[in-house]
Coordinates of C-alpha atoms and ligand atoms in Angstrom, one line a residue:
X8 CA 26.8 1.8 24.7
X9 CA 26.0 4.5 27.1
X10 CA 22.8 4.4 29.6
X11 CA 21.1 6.9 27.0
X12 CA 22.1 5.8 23.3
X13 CA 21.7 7.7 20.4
X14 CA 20.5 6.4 17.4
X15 CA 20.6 8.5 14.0
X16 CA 17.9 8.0 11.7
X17 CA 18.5 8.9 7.8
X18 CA 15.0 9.7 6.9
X19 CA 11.0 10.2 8.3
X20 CA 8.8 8.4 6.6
X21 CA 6.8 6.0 8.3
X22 CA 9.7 3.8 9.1
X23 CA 12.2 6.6 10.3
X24 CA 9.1 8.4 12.2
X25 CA 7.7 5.7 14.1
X26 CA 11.4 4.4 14.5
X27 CA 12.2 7.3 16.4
X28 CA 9.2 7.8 18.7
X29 CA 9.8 4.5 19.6
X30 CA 13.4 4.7 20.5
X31 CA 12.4 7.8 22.5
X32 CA 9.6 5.9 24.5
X33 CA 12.7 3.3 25.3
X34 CA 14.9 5.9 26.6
X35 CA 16.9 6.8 23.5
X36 CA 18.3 10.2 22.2
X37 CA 17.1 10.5 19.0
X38 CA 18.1 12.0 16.1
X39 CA 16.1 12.5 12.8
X40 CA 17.9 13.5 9.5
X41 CA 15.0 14.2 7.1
X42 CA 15.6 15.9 3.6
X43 CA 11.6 17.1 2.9
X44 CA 8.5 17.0 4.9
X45 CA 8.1 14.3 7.9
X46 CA 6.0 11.7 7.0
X47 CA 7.9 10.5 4.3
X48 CA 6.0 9.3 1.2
X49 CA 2.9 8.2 2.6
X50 CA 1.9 11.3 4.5
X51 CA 2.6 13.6 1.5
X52 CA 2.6 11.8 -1.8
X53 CA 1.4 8.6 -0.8
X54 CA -1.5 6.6 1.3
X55 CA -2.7 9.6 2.9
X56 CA -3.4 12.3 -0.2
X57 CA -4.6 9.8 -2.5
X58 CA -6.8 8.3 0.0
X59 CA -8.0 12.1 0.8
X60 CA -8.7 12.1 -2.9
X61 CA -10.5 8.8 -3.0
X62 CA -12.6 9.3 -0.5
X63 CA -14.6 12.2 -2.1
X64 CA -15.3 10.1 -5.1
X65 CA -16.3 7.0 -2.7
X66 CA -19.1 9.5 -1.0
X67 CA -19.6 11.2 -5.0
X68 CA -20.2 7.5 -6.4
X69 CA -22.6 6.8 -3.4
X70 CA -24.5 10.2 -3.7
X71 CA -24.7 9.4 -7.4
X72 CA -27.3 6.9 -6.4
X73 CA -28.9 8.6 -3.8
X74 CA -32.5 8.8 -5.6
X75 CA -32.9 4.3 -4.7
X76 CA -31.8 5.4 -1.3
X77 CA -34.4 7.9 -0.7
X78 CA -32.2 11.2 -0.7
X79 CA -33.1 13.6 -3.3
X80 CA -30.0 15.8 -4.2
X81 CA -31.5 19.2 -5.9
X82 CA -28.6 19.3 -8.4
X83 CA -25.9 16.6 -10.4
X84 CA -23.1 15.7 -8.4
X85 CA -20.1 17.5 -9.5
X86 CA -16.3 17.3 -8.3
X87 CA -14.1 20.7 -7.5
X88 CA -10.5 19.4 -7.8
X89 CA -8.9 22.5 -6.8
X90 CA -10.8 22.3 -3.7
X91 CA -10.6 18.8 -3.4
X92 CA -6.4 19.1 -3.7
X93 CA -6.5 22.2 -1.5
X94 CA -8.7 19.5 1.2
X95 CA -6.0 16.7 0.6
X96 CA -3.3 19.7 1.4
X97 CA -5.0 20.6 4.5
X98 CA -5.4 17.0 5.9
X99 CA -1.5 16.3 5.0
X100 CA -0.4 19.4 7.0
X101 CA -2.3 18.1 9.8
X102 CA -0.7 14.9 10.0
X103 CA 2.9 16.2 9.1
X104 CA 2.1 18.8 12.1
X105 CA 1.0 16.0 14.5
X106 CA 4.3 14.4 14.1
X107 CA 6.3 17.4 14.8
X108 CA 4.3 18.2 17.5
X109 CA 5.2 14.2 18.7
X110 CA 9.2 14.7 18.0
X111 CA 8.8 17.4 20.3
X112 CA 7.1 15.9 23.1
X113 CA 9.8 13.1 22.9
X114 CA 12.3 15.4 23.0
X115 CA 13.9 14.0 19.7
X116 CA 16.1 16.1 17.6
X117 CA 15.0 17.1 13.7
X118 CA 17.7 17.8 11.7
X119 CA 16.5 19.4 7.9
X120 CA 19.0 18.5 5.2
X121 CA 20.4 15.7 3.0
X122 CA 21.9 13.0 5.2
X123 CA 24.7 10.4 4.1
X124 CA 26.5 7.9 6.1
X125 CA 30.0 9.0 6.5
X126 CA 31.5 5.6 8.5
X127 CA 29.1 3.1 10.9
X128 CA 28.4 5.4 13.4
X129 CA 28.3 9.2 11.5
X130 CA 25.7 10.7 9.4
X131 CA 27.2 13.8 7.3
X132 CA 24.1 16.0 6.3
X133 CA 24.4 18.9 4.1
X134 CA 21.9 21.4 5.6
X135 CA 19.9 23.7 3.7
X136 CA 22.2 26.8 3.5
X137 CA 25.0 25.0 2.5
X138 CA 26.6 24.9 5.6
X139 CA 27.6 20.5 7.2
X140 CA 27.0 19.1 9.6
X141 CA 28.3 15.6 11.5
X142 CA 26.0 13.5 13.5
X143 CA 27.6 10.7 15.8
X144 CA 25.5 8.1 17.1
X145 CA 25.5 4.6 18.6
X146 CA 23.9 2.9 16.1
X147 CA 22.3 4.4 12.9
X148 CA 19.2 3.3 11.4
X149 CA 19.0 4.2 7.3
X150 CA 14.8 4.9 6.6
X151 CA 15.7 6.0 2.9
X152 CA 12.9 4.7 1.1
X153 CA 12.1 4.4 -2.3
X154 CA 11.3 7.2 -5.4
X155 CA 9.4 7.3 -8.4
X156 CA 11.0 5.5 -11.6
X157 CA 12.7 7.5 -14.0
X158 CA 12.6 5.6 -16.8
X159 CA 14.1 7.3 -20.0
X160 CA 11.9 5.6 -22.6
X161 CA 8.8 7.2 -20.3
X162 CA 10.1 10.9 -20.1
X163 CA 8.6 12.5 -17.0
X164 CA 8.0 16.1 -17.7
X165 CA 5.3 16.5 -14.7
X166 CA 2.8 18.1 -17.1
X167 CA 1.8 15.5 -19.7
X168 CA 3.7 11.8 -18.6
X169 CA 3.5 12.5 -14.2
X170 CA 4.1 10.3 -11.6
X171 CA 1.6 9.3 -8.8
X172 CA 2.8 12.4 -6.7
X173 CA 2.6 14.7 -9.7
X174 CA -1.1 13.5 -10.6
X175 CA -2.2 14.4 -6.8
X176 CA -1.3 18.0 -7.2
X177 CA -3.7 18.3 -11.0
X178 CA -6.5 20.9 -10.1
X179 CA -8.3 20.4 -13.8
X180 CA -9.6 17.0 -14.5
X181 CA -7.9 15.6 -17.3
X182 CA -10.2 14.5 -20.4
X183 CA -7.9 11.2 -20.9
X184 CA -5.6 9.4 -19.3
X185 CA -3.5 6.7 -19.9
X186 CA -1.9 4.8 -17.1
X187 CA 1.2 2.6 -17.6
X188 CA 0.9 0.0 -15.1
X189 CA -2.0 -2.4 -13.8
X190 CA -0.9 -2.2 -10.4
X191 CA -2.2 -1.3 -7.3
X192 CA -1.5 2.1 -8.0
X193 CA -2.4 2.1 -11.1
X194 CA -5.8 0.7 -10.5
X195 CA -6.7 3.1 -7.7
X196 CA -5.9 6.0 -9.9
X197 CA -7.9 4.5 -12.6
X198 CA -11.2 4.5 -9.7
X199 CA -10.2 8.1 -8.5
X200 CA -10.1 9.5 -12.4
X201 CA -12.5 7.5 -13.7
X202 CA -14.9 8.8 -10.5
X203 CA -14.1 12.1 -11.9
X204 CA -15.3 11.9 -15.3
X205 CA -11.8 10.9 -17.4
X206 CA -11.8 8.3 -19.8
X207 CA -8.9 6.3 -18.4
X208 CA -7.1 3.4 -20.0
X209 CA -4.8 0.9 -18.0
X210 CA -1.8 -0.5 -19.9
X211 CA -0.9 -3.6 -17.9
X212 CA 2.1 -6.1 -19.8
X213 CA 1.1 -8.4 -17.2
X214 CA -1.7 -11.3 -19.0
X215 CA -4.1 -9.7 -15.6
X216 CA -4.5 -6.6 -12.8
X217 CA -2.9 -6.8 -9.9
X218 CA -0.8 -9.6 -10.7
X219 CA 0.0 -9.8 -7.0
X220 CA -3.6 -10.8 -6.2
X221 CA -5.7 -13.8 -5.9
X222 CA -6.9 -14.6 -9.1
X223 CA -10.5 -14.2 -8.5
X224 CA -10.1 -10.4 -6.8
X225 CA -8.2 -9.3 -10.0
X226 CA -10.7 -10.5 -12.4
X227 CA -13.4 -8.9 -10.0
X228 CA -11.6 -5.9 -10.3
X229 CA -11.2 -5.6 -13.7
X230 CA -14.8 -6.2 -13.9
X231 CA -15.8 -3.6 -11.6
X232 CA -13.2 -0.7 -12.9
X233 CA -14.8 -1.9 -16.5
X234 CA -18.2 -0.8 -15.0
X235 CA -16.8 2.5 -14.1
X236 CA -15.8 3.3 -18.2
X237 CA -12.1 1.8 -17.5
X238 CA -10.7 0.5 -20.5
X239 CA -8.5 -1.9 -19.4
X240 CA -5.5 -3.4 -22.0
X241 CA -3.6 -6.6 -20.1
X242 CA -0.7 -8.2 -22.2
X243 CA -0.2 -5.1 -23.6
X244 CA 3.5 -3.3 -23.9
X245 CA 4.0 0.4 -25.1
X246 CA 6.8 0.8 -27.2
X247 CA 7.1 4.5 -27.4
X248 CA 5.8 7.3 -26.3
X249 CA 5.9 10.7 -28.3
X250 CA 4.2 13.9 -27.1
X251 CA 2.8 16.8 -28.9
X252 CA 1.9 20.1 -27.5
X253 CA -1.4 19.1 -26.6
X254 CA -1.4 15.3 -25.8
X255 CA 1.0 12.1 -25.8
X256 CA 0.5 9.5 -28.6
X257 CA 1.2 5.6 -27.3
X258 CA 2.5 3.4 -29.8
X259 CA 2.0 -0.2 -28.7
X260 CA 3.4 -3.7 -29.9
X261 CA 0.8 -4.7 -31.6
X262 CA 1.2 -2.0 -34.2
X263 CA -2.1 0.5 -32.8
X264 CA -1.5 3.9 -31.1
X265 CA -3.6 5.9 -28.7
X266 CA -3.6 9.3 -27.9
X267 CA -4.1 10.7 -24.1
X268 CA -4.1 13.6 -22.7
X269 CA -2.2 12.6 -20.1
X270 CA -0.1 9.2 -19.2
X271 CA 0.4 8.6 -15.4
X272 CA 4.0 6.2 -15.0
X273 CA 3.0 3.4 -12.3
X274 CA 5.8 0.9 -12.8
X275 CA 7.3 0.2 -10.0
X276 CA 9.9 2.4 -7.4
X277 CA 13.3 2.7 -7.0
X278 CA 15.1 2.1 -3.8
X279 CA 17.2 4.9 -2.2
X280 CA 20.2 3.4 -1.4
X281 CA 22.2 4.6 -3.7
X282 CA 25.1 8.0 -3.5
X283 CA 24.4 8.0 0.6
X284 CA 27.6 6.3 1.3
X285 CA 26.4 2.7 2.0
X286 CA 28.3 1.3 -0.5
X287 CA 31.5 3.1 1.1
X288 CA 31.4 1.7 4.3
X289 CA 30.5 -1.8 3.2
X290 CA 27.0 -2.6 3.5
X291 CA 25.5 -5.2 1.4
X292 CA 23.1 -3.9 -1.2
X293 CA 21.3 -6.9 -3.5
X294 CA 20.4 -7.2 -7.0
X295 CA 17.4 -4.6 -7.2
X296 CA 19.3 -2.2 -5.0
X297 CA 17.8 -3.0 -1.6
X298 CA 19.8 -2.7 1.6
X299 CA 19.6 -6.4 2.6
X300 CA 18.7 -6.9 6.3
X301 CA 18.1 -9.8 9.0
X302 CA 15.7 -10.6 10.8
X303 CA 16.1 -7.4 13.3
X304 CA 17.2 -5.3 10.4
X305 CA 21.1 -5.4 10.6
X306 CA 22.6 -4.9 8.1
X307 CA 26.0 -7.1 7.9
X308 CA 27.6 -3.7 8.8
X309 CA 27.8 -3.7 12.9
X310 CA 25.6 -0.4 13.9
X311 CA 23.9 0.1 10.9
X312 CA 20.2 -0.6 10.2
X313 CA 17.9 -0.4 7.5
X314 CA 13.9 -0.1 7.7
X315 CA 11.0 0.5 5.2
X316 CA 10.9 0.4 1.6
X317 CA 14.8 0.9 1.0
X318 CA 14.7 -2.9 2.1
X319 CA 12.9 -4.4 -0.5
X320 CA 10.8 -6.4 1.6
X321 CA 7.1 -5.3 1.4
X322 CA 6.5 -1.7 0.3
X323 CA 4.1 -1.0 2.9
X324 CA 4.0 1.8 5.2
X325 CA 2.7 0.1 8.3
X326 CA 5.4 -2.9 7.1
X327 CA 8.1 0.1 7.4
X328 CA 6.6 1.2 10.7
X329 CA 7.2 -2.2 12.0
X330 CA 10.5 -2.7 10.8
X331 CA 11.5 0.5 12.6
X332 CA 10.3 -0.4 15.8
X333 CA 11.8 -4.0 15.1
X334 CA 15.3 -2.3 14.4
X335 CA 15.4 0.3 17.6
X336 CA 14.0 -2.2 20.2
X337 CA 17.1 -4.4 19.1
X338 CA 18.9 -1.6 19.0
X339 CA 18.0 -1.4 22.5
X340 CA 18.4 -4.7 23.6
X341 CA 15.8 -6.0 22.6
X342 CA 15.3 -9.3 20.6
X343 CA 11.9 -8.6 18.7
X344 CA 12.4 -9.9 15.0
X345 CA 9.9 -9.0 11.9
X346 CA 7.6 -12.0 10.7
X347 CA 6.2 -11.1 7.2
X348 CA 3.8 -14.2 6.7
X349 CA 1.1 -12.1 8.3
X350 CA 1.1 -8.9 6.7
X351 CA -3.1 -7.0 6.0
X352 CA -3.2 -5.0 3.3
X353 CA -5.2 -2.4 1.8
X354 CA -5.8 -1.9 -1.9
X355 CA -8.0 1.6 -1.8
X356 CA -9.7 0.7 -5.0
X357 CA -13.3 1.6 -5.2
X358 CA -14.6 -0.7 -3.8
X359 CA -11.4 -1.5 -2.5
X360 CA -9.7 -4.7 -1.3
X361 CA -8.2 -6.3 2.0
X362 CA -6.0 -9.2 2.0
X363 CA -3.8 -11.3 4.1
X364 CA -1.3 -14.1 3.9
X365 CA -1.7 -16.8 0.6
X366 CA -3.8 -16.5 -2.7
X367 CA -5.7 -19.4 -3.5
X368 CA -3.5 -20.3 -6.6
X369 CA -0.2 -20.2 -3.8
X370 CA -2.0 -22.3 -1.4
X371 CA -2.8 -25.0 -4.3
X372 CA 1.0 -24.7 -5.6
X373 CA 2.2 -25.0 -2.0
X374 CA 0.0 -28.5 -1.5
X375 CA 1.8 -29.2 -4.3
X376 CA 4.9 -28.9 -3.1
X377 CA 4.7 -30.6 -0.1
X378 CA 3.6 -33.9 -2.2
X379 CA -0.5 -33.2 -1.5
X380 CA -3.6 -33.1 -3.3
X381 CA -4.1 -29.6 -3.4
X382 CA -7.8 -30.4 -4.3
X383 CA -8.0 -32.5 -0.3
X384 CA -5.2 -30.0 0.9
X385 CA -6.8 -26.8 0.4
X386 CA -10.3 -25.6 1.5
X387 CA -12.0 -22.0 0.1
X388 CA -15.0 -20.2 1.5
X389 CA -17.1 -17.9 0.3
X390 CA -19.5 -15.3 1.0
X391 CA -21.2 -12.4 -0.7
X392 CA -21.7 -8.9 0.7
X393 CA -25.2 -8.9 -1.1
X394 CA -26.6 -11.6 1.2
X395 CA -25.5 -9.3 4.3
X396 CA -28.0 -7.8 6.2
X397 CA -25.7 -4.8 6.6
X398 CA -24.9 -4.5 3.0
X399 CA -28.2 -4.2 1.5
X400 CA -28.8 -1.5 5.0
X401 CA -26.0 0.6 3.9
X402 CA -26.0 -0.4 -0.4
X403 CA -22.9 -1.9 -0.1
X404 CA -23.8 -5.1 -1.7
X405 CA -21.1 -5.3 -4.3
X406 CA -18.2 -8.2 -3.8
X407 CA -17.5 -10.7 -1.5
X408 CA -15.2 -12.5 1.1
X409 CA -12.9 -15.4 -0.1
X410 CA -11.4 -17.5 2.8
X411 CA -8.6 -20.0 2.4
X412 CA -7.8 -22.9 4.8
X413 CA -5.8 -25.8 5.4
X414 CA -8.0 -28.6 5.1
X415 CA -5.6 -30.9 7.9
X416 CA -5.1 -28.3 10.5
X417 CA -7.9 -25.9 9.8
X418 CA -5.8 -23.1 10.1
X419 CA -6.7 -20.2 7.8
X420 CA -3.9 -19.7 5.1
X421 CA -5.4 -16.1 3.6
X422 CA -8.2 -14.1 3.1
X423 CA -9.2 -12.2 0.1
X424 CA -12.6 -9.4 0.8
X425 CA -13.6 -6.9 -1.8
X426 CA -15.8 -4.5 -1.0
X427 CA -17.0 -1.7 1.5
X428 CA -14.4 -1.7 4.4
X429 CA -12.8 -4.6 3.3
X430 CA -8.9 -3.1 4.4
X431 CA -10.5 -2.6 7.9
X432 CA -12.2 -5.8 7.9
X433 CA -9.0 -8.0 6.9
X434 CA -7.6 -7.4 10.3
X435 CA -9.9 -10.3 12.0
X436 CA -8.5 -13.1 9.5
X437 CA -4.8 -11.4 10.0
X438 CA -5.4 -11.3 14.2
X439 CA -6.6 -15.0 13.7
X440 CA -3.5 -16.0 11.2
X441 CA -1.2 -14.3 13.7
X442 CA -1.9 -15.9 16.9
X443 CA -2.7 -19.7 15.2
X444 CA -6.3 -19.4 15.7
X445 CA -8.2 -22.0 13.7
X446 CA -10.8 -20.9 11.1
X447 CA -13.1 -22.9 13.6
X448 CA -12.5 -20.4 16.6
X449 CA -13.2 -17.8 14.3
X450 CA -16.6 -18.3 13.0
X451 CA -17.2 -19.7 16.4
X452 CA -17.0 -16.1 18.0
X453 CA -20.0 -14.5 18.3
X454 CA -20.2 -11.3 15.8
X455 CA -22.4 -8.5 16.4
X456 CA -25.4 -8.0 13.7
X457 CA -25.6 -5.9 11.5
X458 CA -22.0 -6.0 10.5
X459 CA -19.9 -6.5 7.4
X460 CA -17.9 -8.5 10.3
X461 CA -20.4 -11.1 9.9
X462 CA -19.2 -11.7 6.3
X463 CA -16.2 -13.0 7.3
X464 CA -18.1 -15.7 9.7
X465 CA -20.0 -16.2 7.2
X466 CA -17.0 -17.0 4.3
X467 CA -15.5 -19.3 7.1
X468 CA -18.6 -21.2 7.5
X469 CA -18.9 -21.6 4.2
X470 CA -15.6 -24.2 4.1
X471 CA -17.4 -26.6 5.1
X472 CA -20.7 -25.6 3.3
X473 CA -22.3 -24.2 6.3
X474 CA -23.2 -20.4 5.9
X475 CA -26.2 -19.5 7.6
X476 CA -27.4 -17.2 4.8
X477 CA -26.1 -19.3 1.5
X478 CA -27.8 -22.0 0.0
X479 CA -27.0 -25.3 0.1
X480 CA -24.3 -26.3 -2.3
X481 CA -24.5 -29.0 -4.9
X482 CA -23.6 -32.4 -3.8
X483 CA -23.3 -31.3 -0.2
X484 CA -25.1 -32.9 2.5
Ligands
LIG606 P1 9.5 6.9 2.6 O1 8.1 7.2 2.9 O2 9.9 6.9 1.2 O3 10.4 8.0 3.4 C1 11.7 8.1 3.2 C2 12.1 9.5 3.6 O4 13.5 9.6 3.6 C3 11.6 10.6 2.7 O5 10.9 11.5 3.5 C4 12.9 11.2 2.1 O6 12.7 12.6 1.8 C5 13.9 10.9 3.1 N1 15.3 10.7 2.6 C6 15.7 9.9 1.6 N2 17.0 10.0 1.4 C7 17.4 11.0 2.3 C8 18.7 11.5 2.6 N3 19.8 11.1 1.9 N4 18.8 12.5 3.5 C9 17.7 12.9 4.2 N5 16.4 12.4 4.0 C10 16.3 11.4 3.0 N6 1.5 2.0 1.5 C11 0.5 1.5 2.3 O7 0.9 0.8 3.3 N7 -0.8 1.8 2.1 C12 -1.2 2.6 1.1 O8 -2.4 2.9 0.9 C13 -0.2 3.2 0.2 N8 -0.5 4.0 -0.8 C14 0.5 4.5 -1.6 C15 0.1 5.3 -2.6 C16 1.1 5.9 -3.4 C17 0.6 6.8 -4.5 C18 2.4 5.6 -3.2 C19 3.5 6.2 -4.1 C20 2.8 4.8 -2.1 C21 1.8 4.2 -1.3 N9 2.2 3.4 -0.3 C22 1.2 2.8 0.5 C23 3.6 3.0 0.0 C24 4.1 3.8 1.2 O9 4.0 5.1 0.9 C25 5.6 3.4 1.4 O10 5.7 2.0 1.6 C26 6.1 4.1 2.6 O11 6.1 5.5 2.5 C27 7.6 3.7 2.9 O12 8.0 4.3 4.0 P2 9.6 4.5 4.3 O13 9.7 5.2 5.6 O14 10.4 3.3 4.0 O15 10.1 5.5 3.1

């Protein structure tokens, strides 16, 4: 490898952007093949718009009950979608700007067109006129991604059965709408719509919500998006779809049918790693179609890397980010490697959700594992944001913060928090899990009052039944 290497990256999303700054800041030349917009997924059709979107319902749900907070609003609060989409459209041009305007200061090359790896160290692109081009690098890093399912049984037709990035673009609220999927897509979509007046259904085949979750934040969520008018169907399949000029009739398995106006498709993404020549030049793709990838994000092909959701691994945009500084540093020469046991995550539900490492049920089944008494084992904590002097302040005072903890080492294992801020909030627990801080060192910090912050003292405390502002449990000294 030359002083200055190049690298090629296939793709700018969040792993291929922040890949390539990063490569840059080491000294790379970088190249950036990119087929759409910069930002990938998450800065167009992703985190950022829906979150744009979300967050006018958040402040419409709170100004909905302004009159017990002492602000009299002189008319009903109503949405504009069109001008809430045309918002969302501003704030994603600003971000997709931002990075351009960061390629250039980095000096790193953006290459529009359709990229495909032609042998370990060439990328072929087909630019938009037609016209090819060869890139030859030192090392190449793939930052595919993943796409929306086409599933043939589910025909997409972008104005009755959409996709996520289909629904972001609606400017007339739909009267129904039926969402295939209890995920966490599906369940933020469900709080967005349902914030805007439709009468949403979720279809989950899944026995709960966000299968994924602790046990205790899906039923809490499927209590609070009930409260919002959700009707929520778990263990429920749909069989066939059929759609007539005006809406889209559901048969289920159980026999019933309902009609929608619209059905949003949120089962699940496909990884793009397919038809862009991997295959050709040998690199191993697993089961579900994911480029598989060590530690550093090799590959087994020698010079070829893979980041972000094309891996499989958690399909996460700060996850990809990582991964792509992971891959370049070693690029590089440098030996950082990707630990996912400590990964925070948002779910932007209103009110949303922040987690972090083990569910409760994964911590008991692991004590079991390992021949204990998951009942000695495992500790859980728990606090309530309605006994926070911050939350009854603001009004937040709905959920609560669910810590859980090895009872031998006192180490936390996870943290669960629903509620205002909670996917800011997680990142104290996740600091603490990363650097092996014990749940003791935690609470024992000082936090500043009045915060939400002080929840998660407080849900710490409360493993060993001593939270300041709970009572005293049952059987406790
Ligand atoms: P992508 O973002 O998919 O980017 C891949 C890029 O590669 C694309 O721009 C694509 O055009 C380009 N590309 C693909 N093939 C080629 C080719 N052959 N030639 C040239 N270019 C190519 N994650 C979170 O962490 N938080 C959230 O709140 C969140 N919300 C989400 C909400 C929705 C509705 C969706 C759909 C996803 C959300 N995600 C969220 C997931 C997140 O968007 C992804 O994990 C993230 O975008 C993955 O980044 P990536 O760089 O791997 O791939």
């Amino acid at each position: 490898m030359t002083s200055s290497p190049h690298i090629a990256i296939l793709g700018a999303g969040p792993g291929g952007y922040v890949a390539a700054i990063r490569a840059a800041q080491l000294g790379a030349r970088v190249t950036v093949i990119e087929r759409e917009q910069l930002g990938g997924v998450c800065l167009n059709w992703g985190c950022i718009p829906s979150k744009a979107l979300l967050s006018v319902v958040e402040l419409g749900d709170k100004l909905k009950k302004s009159e017990d907070l002492g602000l009299v609003l002189q008319a009903p609060v109503t949405y504009d979608l069109a001008r809430m989409v045309t918002r969302k459209e501003k704030v994603v041009a600003t971000l997709v700007k931002g990075i351009a305007t960061l390629f250039k200061g980095w000096g790193i090359e953006q290459v529009t067109g359709q990229g495909v790896v032609k042998d370990a160290r060439t990328l072929a692109v087909t630019l938009p006129d037609g016209a090819q081009r060869e890139i030859h690098a030192d090392a190449l890093v793939i930052a595919t991604g993943s796409s929306w399912p086409n599933l043939p049984q589910f025909p997409i037709d972008g104005r009755q059965i959409v996709t996520s990035q289909q629904i972001l673009d609606l400017t007339q609220v739909p009267a129904s709408l039926a969402i295939l999927g209890g995920g966490v897509e599906g369940c933020e979509f469900a709080a967005l719509y349902s914030g805007l007046g439709t009468q949403v259904t979720i279809l989950e085949l899944m026995p709960r919500l966000l299968p994924l979750e602790d046990e205790e934040i899906s039923s809490t969520m499927e209590r609070e998006l009930k409260k919002r008018g959700v009707t929520v169907l778990t263990g429920t399949t749909v069989e066939q779809v059929e759609r007539s000029s005006e809406s889209v009739v559901l048969s289920l398995k159980d026999g019933s049918t309902m009609t929608t106006e619209k059905l949003l498709v949120s089962v699940g993404r496909g990884f793009n790693s397919r038809g862009i020549g991997l295959e050709q030049v040998g690199v191993s793709i697993g089961q579900r179609g994911e480029v598989l990838v060590d530690e550093h994000m090799r590959t087994n092909v020698s010079g070829i890397y893979a980041i972000g959701d094309v891996t499989g691994k958690a399909m996460l945009a700060h996850v990809a980010s990582t991964q792509g500084q992971v891959a370049v540093e070693h690029i590089l020469g440098h030996q950082r490697a990707i630990d996912y046991d400590v990964i925070p995550a948002g779910i932007f539900t209103l009110p949303e959700i922040g987690r972090v490492g083990l569910t409760e049920q994964q911590a008991r089944a692991r004590a079991v594992q390992n021949g204990k008494d998951p009942n000695q084992a495992v500790k859980v904590g728990r606090f309530r944001y309605g006994a926070l002097g911050k939350a009854q302040a603001t009004g937040d005072t709905t959920g609560f913060y669910k810590v859980i903890a090895d009872a031998e080492t006192d180490r936390i294992l996870g943290m669960h928090i629903l509620g205002a801020h909670a996917a800011d909030l997680i990142h104290e627990p996740a600091l603490a899990m990363q650097v092996g801080a014990t749940a003791t060192q935690v609470s024992g910090l000082i936090h500043a009052h009045p915060t939400l912050a002080e929840g998660v003292m407080e849900a710490i405390e409360d493993l060993d039944g001593a939270a300041i502002h709970q009572l005293r449990k049952t059987g406790k000294g």
